[in-house]
Amino acid sequence: DAKTTQPTSMDCAEGRAANLPCNHSTISGNEYVYWYRQIHSQGPQYIIHGLKNNETNEMASLIITEDRKSSTLILPHATLRDTAVYYCIVPNTGNQFYFGTGTSLTVIP
Amino acid sequence: GAVVSQHPSRVICKSGTSVKIECRSLDFQATTMFWYRQFPKKSLMLMATSNEGSKATYEQGVEKDKFLINHASLTLSTLTVTSAHPEDSSFYICSAAGWTQETQYFGPGTRLLVL
């Protein structure tokens, strides 16, 4: 079963920051948080992952709370091409991914 | 880097036939590959985990004799859907993880339609 919960859907205005929350209250100390997105009829695309510290790359920023029970993916300037389903995943000990429902992000012109 | 390909991208077959789907890691060695399927408007569902040179580990409810998985090299895994039925029609996606087994990189998916 998925170890994360996310809102089902969100809207964001084009050019604005998109903040996508994720709860992972049962995460253990050595488990990473991964974020992927899936555009319709494509395979999931890796975005970012983190353990404790906040992370940033060319695609997004990941903010992890101090207690690690939740995180937020930030797309700083959303574009129409960022419309996708975003998945927050905490793998199990065998590195298996059990996907939740994800958040369907719609970027509005 | 970290590119995973799948072939074919889509396939149509008759009920009762077998279909083989290939998953390749193009620029890294994949010690572990994973197979998922996704039904319309649903999330990805893990089917099996495959380690190079070992038998695949199947998730509960996935028939190992129906979904044959082979991971004979560090860059190739295959999924064979045997005696396909219309209810096997789905989007099949593979992923691959390298030596560190942290990040999984996903293929583009294969859409299977069984008539």
PDB file of C-alpha atoms in Angstrom:
ATOM      1  CA  ASP A   1       0.000   0.000   0.000  1.00  0.00           C
ATOM      2  CA  ALA A   2       1.067   3.577  -0.636  1.00  0.00           C
ATOM      3  CA  LYS A   3       2.674   5.325   2.314  1.00  0.00           C
ATOM      4  CA  THR A   4       1.627   8.777   1.185  1.00  0.00           C
ATOM      5  CA  THR A   5      -1.537  10.829   0.837  1.00  0.00           C
ATOM      6  CA  GLN A   6      -2.005  13.750  -1.503  1.00  0.00           C
ATOM      7  CA  PRO A   7      -4.878  16.009  -2.510  1.00  0.00           C
ATOM      8  CA  THR A   8      -6.700  14.659  -5.527  1.00  0.00           C
ATOM      9  CA  SER A   9      -6.450  17.774  -7.628  1.00  0.00           C
ATOM     10  CA  MET A  10      -5.136  21.322  -7.687  1.00  0.00           C
ATOM     11  CA  ASP A  11      -5.194  24.283 -10.031  1.00  0.00           C
ATOM     12  CA  CYS A  12      -2.435  26.823 -10.515  1.00  0.00           C
ATOM     13  CA  ALA A  13      -2.237  29.959 -12.621  1.00  0.00           C
ATOM     14  CA  GLU A  14       0.409  29.963 -15.309  1.00  0.00           C
ATOM     15  CA  GLY A  15       3.551  31.730 -14.124  1.00  0.00           C
ATOM     16  CA  ARG A  16       2.706  31.264 -10.468  1.00  0.00           C
ATOM     17  CA  ALA A  17       4.365  28.849  -8.080  1.00  0.00           C
ATOM     18  CA  ALA A  18       2.645  25.498  -7.709  1.00  0.00           C
ATOM     19  CA  ASN A  19       2.899  24.032  -4.213  1.00  0.00           C
ATOM     20  CA  LEU A  20       1.962  20.371  -4.021  1.00  0.00           C
ATOM     21  CA  PRO A  21       1.684  18.879  -0.523  1.00  0.00           C
ATOM     22  CA  CYS A  22       2.217  15.289   0.536  1.00  0.00           C
ATOM     23  CA  ASN A  23       1.712  13.548   3.859  1.00  0.00           C
ATOM     24  CA  HIS A  24       3.931  10.621   4.815  1.00  0.00           C
ATOM     25  CA  SER A  25       3.390  10.416   8.554  1.00  0.00           C
ATOM     26  CA  THR A  26       4.676   6.831   8.874  1.00  0.00           C
ATOM     27  CA  ILE A  27       8.012   7.488   7.171  1.00  0.00           C
ATOM     28  CA  SER A  28      11.012   6.024   8.943  1.00  0.00           C
ATOM     29  CA  GLY A  29      14.380   7.607   9.471  1.00  0.00           C
ATOM     30  CA  ASN A  30      16.191   6.242   6.445  1.00  0.00           C
ATOM     31  CA  GLU A  31      13.378   6.366   3.897  1.00  0.00           C
ATOM     32  CA  TYR A  32      13.542   8.835   1.049  1.00  0.00           C
ATOM     33  CA  VAL A  33      10.686  10.840  -0.423  1.00  0.00           C
ATOM     34  CA  TYR A  34      10.462  10.736  -4.216  1.00  0.00           C
ATOM     35  CA  TRP A  35       8.425  12.885  -6.567  1.00  0.00           C
ATOM     36  CA  TYR A  36       7.443  11.908 -10.079  1.00  0.00           C
ATOM     37  CA  ARG A  37       4.956  13.252 -12.552  1.00  0.00           C
ATOM     38  CA  GLN A  38       3.011  11.559 -15.297  1.00  0.00           C
ATOM     39  CA  ILE A  39       1.741  13.339 -18.346  1.00  0.00           C
ATOM     40  CA  HIS A  40      -1.131  11.572 -20.039  1.00  0.00           C
ATOM     41  CA  SER A  41      -0.191   8.292 -21.750  1.00  0.00           C
ATOM     42  CA  GLN A  42       3.488   8.554 -20.837  1.00  0.00           C
ATOM     43  CA  GLY A  43       5.700   6.873 -18.271  1.00  0.00           C
ATOM     44  CA  PRO A  44       6.326   8.724 -15.005  1.00  0.00           C
ATOM     45  CA  GLN A  45       9.120  11.295 -15.081  1.00  0.00           C
ATOM     46  CA  TYR A  46      11.499  11.634 -12.149  1.00  0.00           C
ATOM     47  CA  ILE A  47      11.471  15.097 -10.588  1.00  0.00           C
ATOM     48  CA  ILE A  48      13.368  15.115  -7.308  1.00  0.00           C
ATOM     49  CA  HIS A  49      13.949  13.200  -4.102  1.00  0.00           C
ATOM     50  CA  GLY A  50      15.165  13.951  -0.604  1.00  0.00           C
ATOM     51  CA  LEU A  51      15.826  12.496   2.819  1.00  0.00           C
ATOM     52  CA  LYS A  52      15.965  15.273   5.392  1.00  0.00           C
ATOM     53  CA  ASN A  53      17.295  18.428   3.825  1.00  0.00           C
ATOM     54  CA  ASN A  54      15.468  20.581   1.350  1.00  0.00           C
ATOM     55  CA  GLU A  55      16.495  19.915  -2.222  1.00  0.00           C
ATOM     56  CA  THR A  56      16.436  21.940  -5.418  1.00  0.00           C
ATOM     57  CA  ASN A  57      17.162  21.077  -9.015  1.00  0.00           C
ATOM     58  CA  GLU A  58      16.360  22.531 -12.412  1.00  0.00           C
ATOM     59  CA  MET A  59      12.806  21.247 -12.266  1.00  0.00           C
ATOM     60  CA  ALA A  60      11.608  21.893  -8.741  1.00  0.00           C
ATOM     61  CA  SER A  61      12.283  22.362  -5.056  1.00  0.00           C
ATOM     62  CA  LEU A  62      11.433  19.876  -2.331  1.00  0.00           C
ATOM     63  CA  ILE A  63      10.702  21.102   1.162  1.00  0.00           C
ATOM     64  CA  ILE A  64      10.636  18.419   3.867  1.00  0.00           C
ATOM     65  CA  THR A  65       9.339  19.267   7.328  1.00  0.00           C
ATOM     66  CA  GLU A  66      11.655  18.812  10.270  1.00  0.00           C
ATOM     67  CA  ASP A  67       9.680  15.840  11.565  1.00  0.00           C
ATOM     68  CA  ARG A  68       9.693  14.410   7.992  1.00  0.00           C
ATOM     69  CA  LYS A  69       6.004  13.631   8.162  1.00  0.00           C
ATOM     70  CA  SER A  70       5.162  15.819   5.200  1.00  0.00           C
ATOM     71  CA  SER A  71       6.744  17.504   2.241  1.00  0.00           C
ATOM     72  CA  THR A  72       5.915  20.032  -0.447  1.00  0.00           C
ATOM     73  CA  LEU A  73       6.983  20.023  -4.048  1.00  0.00           C
ATOM     74  CA  ILE A  74       7.350  23.515  -5.461  1.00  0.00           C
ATOM     75  CA  LEU A  75       7.297  24.314  -9.149  1.00  0.00           C
ATOM     76  CA  PRO A  76       8.488  27.936  -9.027  1.00  0.00           C
ATOM     77  CA  HIS A  77       6.932  29.206 -12.263  1.00  0.00           C
ATOM     78  CA  ALA A  78       4.300  26.808 -13.526  1.00  0.00           C
ATOM     79  CA  THR A  79       3.776  26.497 -17.260  1.00  0.00           C
ATOM     80  CA  LEU A  80       1.030  24.780 -19.218  1.00  0.00           C
ATOM     81  CA  ARG A  81       3.412  21.874 -19.823  1.00  0.00           C
ATOM     82  CA  ASP A  82       3.506  21.234 -16.090  1.00  0.00           C
ATOM     83  CA  THR A  83      -0.093  19.995 -16.218  1.00  0.00           C
ATOM     84  CA  ALA A  84       0.229  16.374 -15.074  1.00  0.00           C
ATOM     85  CA  VAL A  85      -0.441  13.947 -12.239  1.00  0.00           C
ATOM     86  CA  TYR A  86       2.185  14.352  -9.532  1.00  0.00           C
ATOM     87  CA  TYR A  87       3.075  11.396  -7.346  1.00  0.00           C
ATOM     88  CA  CYS A  88       4.810  11.526  -3.984  1.00  0.00           C
ATOM     89  CA  ILE A  89       6.305   8.133  -3.110  1.00  0.00           C
ATOM     90  CA  VAL A  90       8.081   6.623  -0.123  1.00  0.00           C
ATOM     91  CA  PRO A  91       9.585   3.292  -1.265  1.00  0.00           C
ATOM     92  CA  ASN A  92       9.482   0.217   0.918  1.00  0.00           C
ATOM     93  CA  THR A  93      12.612  -1.587   2.071  1.00  0.00           C
ATOM     94  CA  GLY A  94      12.906  -3.418  -1.250  1.00  0.00           C
ATOM     95  CA  ASN A  95      12.766  -0.119  -3.145  1.00  0.00           C
ATOM     96  CA  GLN A  96       9.307  -1.012  -4.423  1.00  0.00           C
ATOM     97  CA  PHE A  97       7.093   1.923  -5.352  1.00  0.00           C
ATOM     98  CA  TYR A  98       3.430   1.685  -4.396  1.00  0.00           C
ATOM     99  CA  PHE A  99       1.700   4.565  -6.090  1.00  0.00           C
ATOM    100  CA  GLY A 100      -1.127   6.439  -4.453  1.00  0.00           C
ATOM    101  CA  THR A 101      -3.683   8.430  -6.374  1.00  0.00           C
ATOM    102  CA  GLY A 102      -1.375  11.418  -6.844  1.00  0.00           C
ATOM    103  CA  THR A 103      -2.384  15.031  -7.388  1.00  0.00           C
ATOM    104  CA  SER A 104      -3.743  16.074 -10.748  1.00  0.00           C
ATOM    105  CA  LEU A 105      -2.308  19.545 -11.320  1.00  0.00           C
ATOM    106  CA  THR A 106      -3.940  21.745 -13.906  1.00  0.00           C
ATOM    107  CA  VAL A 107      -2.074  24.885 -14.912  1.00  0.00           C
ATOM    108  CA  ILE A 108      -4.526  27.501 -16.082  1.00  0.00           C
ATOM    109  CA  PRO A 109      -3.591  30.112 -18.694  1.00  0.00           C
TER     110      PRO A 109
ATOM    111  CA  GLY B   1      21.319  10.113 -18.796  1.00  0.00           C
ATOM    112  CA  ALA B   2      19.123   7.482 -17.149  1.00  0.00           C
ATOM    113  CA  VAL B   3      17.049   6.631 -20.191  1.00  0.00           C
ATOM    114  CA  VAL B   4      14.766   3.626 -20.278  1.00  0.00           C
ATOM    115  CA  SER B   5      13.103   2.434 -23.460  1.00  0.00           C
ATOM    116  CA  GLN B   6      10.253   0.047 -24.117  1.00  0.00           C
ATOM    117  CA  HIS B   7       9.324  -1.843 -27.231  1.00  0.00           C
ATOM    118  CA  PRO B   8       6.806  -1.951 -28.707  1.00  0.00           C
ATOM    119  CA  SER B   9       5.059   1.290 -27.792  1.00  0.00           C
ATOM    120  CA  ARG B  10       1.702  -0.227 -28.649  1.00  0.00           C
ATOM    121  CA  VAL B  11       0.538  -3.654 -29.695  1.00  0.00           C
ATOM    122  CA  ILE B  12      -2.740  -5.210 -30.718  1.00  0.00           C
ATOM    123  CA  CYS B  13      -3.121  -8.959 -30.488  1.00  0.00           C
ATOM    124  CA  LYS B  14      -5.787 -11.616 -30.679  1.00  0.00           C
ATOM    125  CA  SER B  15      -7.151 -13.293 -27.600  1.00  0.00           C
ATOM    126  CA  GLY B  16      -5.163 -16.396 -26.711  1.00  0.00           C
ATOM    127  CA  THR B  17      -1.873 -15.254 -28.170  1.00  0.00           C
ATOM    128  CA  SER B  18       1.260 -14.211 -26.277  1.00  0.00           C
ATOM    129  CA  VAL B  19       2.887 -10.818 -26.360  1.00  0.00           C
ATOM    130  CA  LYS B  20       6.423  -9.903 -25.341  1.00  0.00           C
ATOM    131  CA  ILE B  21       7.358  -6.426 -24.139  1.00  0.00           C
ATOM    132  CA  GLU B  22      10.992  -5.371 -23.858  1.00  0.00           C
ATOM    133  CA  CYS B  23      12.419  -2.892 -21.369  1.00  0.00           C
ATOM    134  CA  ARG B  24      15.949  -1.594 -21.834  1.00  0.00           C
ATOM    135  CA  SER B  25      18.149   0.709 -19.786  1.00  0.00           C
ATOM    136  CA  LEU B  26      20.094   2.578 -22.449  1.00  0.00           C
ATOM    137  CA  ASP B  27      22.834   4.330 -20.531  1.00  0.00           C
ATOM    138  CA  PHE B  28      23.152   2.583 -17.194  1.00  0.00           C
ATOM    139  CA  GLN B  29      23.197  -0.890 -15.752  1.00  0.00           C
ATOM    140  CA  ALA B  30      19.939  -1.811 -14.100  1.00  0.00           C
ATOM    141  CA  THR B  31      20.360  -4.278 -11.284  1.00  0.00           C
ATOM    142  CA  THR B  32      16.642  -4.121 -10.590  1.00  0.00           C
ATOM    143  CA  MET B  33      13.736  -3.622 -12.956  1.00  0.00           C
ATOM    144  CA  PHE B  34      10.102  -3.249 -12.076  1.00  0.00           C
ATOM    145  CA  TRP B  35       6.944  -3.873 -14.064  1.00  0.00           C
ATOM    146  CA  TYR B  36       3.729  -1.941 -13.564  1.00  0.00           C
ATOM    147  CA  ARG B  37       0.381  -1.781 -15.257  1.00  0.00           C
ATOM    148  CA  GLN B  38      -2.048   1.067 -15.350  1.00  0.00           C
ATOM    149  CA  PHE B  39      -5.737   0.980 -16.208  1.00  0.00           C
ATOM    150  CA  PRO B  40      -7.505   4.098 -17.534  1.00  0.00           C
ATOM    151  CA  LYS B  41      -7.764   6.893 -14.990  1.00  0.00           C
ATOM    152  CA  LYS B  42      -6.078   4.747 -12.364  1.00  0.00           C
ATOM    153  CA  SER B  43      -2.688   4.870 -10.740  1.00  0.00           C
ATOM    154  CA  LEU B  44       0.243   2.615 -11.545  1.00  0.00           C
ATOM    155  CA  MET B  45       0.086  -0.803  -9.930  1.00  0.00           C
ATOM    156  CA  LEU B  46       3.292  -2.711  -9.251  1.00  0.00           C
ATOM    157  CA  MET B  47       3.228  -6.178 -10.780  1.00  0.00           C
ATOM    158  CA  ALA B  48       6.687  -7.560 -10.076  1.00  0.00           C
ATOM    159  CA  THR B  49      10.265  -6.829  -9.113  1.00  0.00           C
ATOM    160  CA  SER B  50      13.039  -8.336 -11.174  1.00  0.00           C
ATOM    161  CA  ASN B  51      16.686  -8.597 -10.178  1.00  0.00           C
ATOM    162  CA  GLU B  52      19.253  -9.444 -12.835  1.00  0.00           C
ATOM    163  CA  GLY B  53      19.922 -13.151 -12.931  1.00  0.00           C
ATOM    164  CA  SER B  54      17.209 -14.003 -10.405  1.00  0.00           C
ATOM    165  CA  LYS B  55      13.582 -15.017 -10.546  1.00  0.00           C
ATOM    166  CA  ALA B  56      11.122 -12.173 -10.376  1.00  0.00           C
ATOM    167  CA  THR B  57       9.134 -11.467  -7.237  1.00  0.00           C
ATOM    168  CA  TYR B  58       5.460 -11.017  -8.010  1.00  0.00           C
ATOM    169  CA  GLU B  59       2.964  -8.895  -6.129  1.00  0.00           C
ATOM    170  CA  GLN B  60      -0.013 -10.548  -4.541  1.00  0.00           C
ATOM    171  CA  GLY B  61      -2.692 -11.296  -7.084  1.00  0.00           C
ATOM    172  CA  VAL B  62      -0.372 -11.228 -10.105  1.00  0.00           C
ATOM    173  CA  GLU B  63      -0.155 -14.620 -11.811  1.00  0.00           C
ATOM    174  CA  LYS B  64       3.482 -15.503 -12.420  1.00  0.00           C
ATOM    175  CA  ASP B  65       2.579 -18.111 -15.041  1.00  0.00           C
ATOM    176  CA  LYS B  66       0.617 -15.567 -17.002  1.00  0.00           C
ATOM    177  CA  PHE B  67       3.074 -12.692 -16.762  1.00  0.00           C
ATOM    178  CA  LEU B  68       6.502 -14.163 -17.452  1.00  0.00           C
ATOM    179  CA  ILE B  69       9.397 -11.908 -16.552  1.00  0.00           C
ATOM    180  CA  ASN B  70      12.975 -12.423 -17.619  1.00  0.00           C
ATOM    181  CA  HIS B  71      15.890 -10.203 -16.568  1.00  0.00           C
ATOM    182  CA  ALA B  72      18.802 -11.907 -18.239  1.00  0.00           C
ATOM    183  CA  SER B  73      21.148  -8.944 -18.487  1.00  0.00           C
ATOM    184  CA  LEU B  74      21.833  -5.677 -16.723  1.00  0.00           C
ATOM    185  CA  THR B  75      20.181  -3.723 -19.519  1.00  0.00           C
ATOM    186  CA  LEU B  76      17.217  -5.836 -20.585  1.00  0.00           C
ATOM    187  CA  SER B  77      14.087  -7.206 -18.984  1.00  0.00           C
ATOM    188  CA  THR B  78      11.142  -8.715 -20.802  1.00  0.00           C
ATOM    189  CA  LEU B  79       7.510  -9.194 -19.826  1.00  0.00           C
ATOM    190  CA  THR B  80       5.548 -11.818 -21.720  1.00  0.00           C
ATOM    191  CA  VAL B  81       1.792 -11.798 -21.386  1.00  0.00           C
ATOM    192  CA  THR B  82       0.787 -15.377 -22.126  1.00  0.00           C
ATOM    193  CA  SER B  83      -2.609 -16.423 -23.460  1.00  0.00           C
ATOM    194  CA  ALA B  84      -3.740 -12.826 -23.461  1.00  0.00           C
ATOM    195  CA  HIS B  85      -7.371 -11.988 -22.827  1.00  0.00           C
ATOM    196  CA  PRO B  86      -9.245  -8.722 -23.342  1.00  0.00           C
ATOM    197  CA  GLU B  87      -9.039  -7.980 -19.611  1.00  0.00           C
ATOM    198  CA  ASP B  88      -5.229  -7.894 -19.978  1.00  0.00           C
ATOM    199  CA  SER B  89      -5.583  -4.811 -22.137  1.00  0.00           C
ATOM    200  CA  SER B  90      -3.723  -2.120 -20.251  1.00  0.00           C
ATOM    201  CA  PHE B  91      -0.769   0.261 -20.218  1.00  0.00           C
ATOM    202  CA  TYR B  92       2.352  -1.635 -19.147  1.00  0.00           C
ATOM    203  CA  ILE B  93       5.261   0.391 -17.800  1.00  0.00           C
ATOM    204  CA  CYS B  94       8.706  -0.711 -16.705  1.00  0.00           C
ATOM    205  CA  SER B  95      11.248   1.055 -14.556  1.00  0.00           C
ATOM    206  CA  ALA B  96      14.902   0.451 -13.849  1.00  0.00           C
ATOM    207  CA  ALA B  97      17.182   1.190 -10.928  1.00  0.00           C
ATOM    208  CA  GLY B  98      20.960   1.112 -10.900  1.00  0.00           C
ATOM    209  CA  TRP B  99      23.551  -0.063  -8.420  1.00  0.00           C
ATOM    210  CA  THR B 100      22.614   2.431  -5.739  1.00  0.00           C
ATOM    211  CA  GLN B 101      18.969   1.351  -6.087  1.00  0.00           C
ATOM    212  CA  GLU B 102      17.696   4.759  -5.223  1.00  0.00           C
ATOM    213  CA  THR B 103      15.946   6.423  -8.112  1.00  0.00           C
ATOM    214  CA  GLN B 104      13.772   4.451 -10.502  1.00  0.00           C
ATOM    215  CA  TYR B 105      13.677   5.620 -14.111  1.00  0.00           C
ATOM    216  CA  PHE B 106      10.580   4.748 -16.066  1.00  0.00           C
ATOM    217  CA  GLY B 107      10.081   3.680 -19.632  1.00  0.00           C
ATOM    218  CA  PRO B 108       7.510   5.359 -21.897  1.00  0.00           C
ATOM    219  CA  GLY B 109       5.058   2.496 -21.536  1.00  0.00           C
ATOM    220  CA  THR B 110       3.487  -0.078 -23.849  1.00  0.00           C
ATOM    221  CA  ARG B 111      -0.196   0.019 -24.631  1.00  0.00           C
ATOM    222  CA  LEU B 112      -1.610  -3.471 -25.090  1.00  0.00           C
ATOM    223  CA  LEU B 113      -4.990  -4.079 -26.675  1.00  0.00           C
ATOM    224  CA  VAL B 114      -6.266  -7.644 -26.755  1.00  0.00           C
ATOM    225  CA  LEU B 115      -9.133  -8.263 -29.136  1.00  0.00           C
TER     226      LEU B 115
END
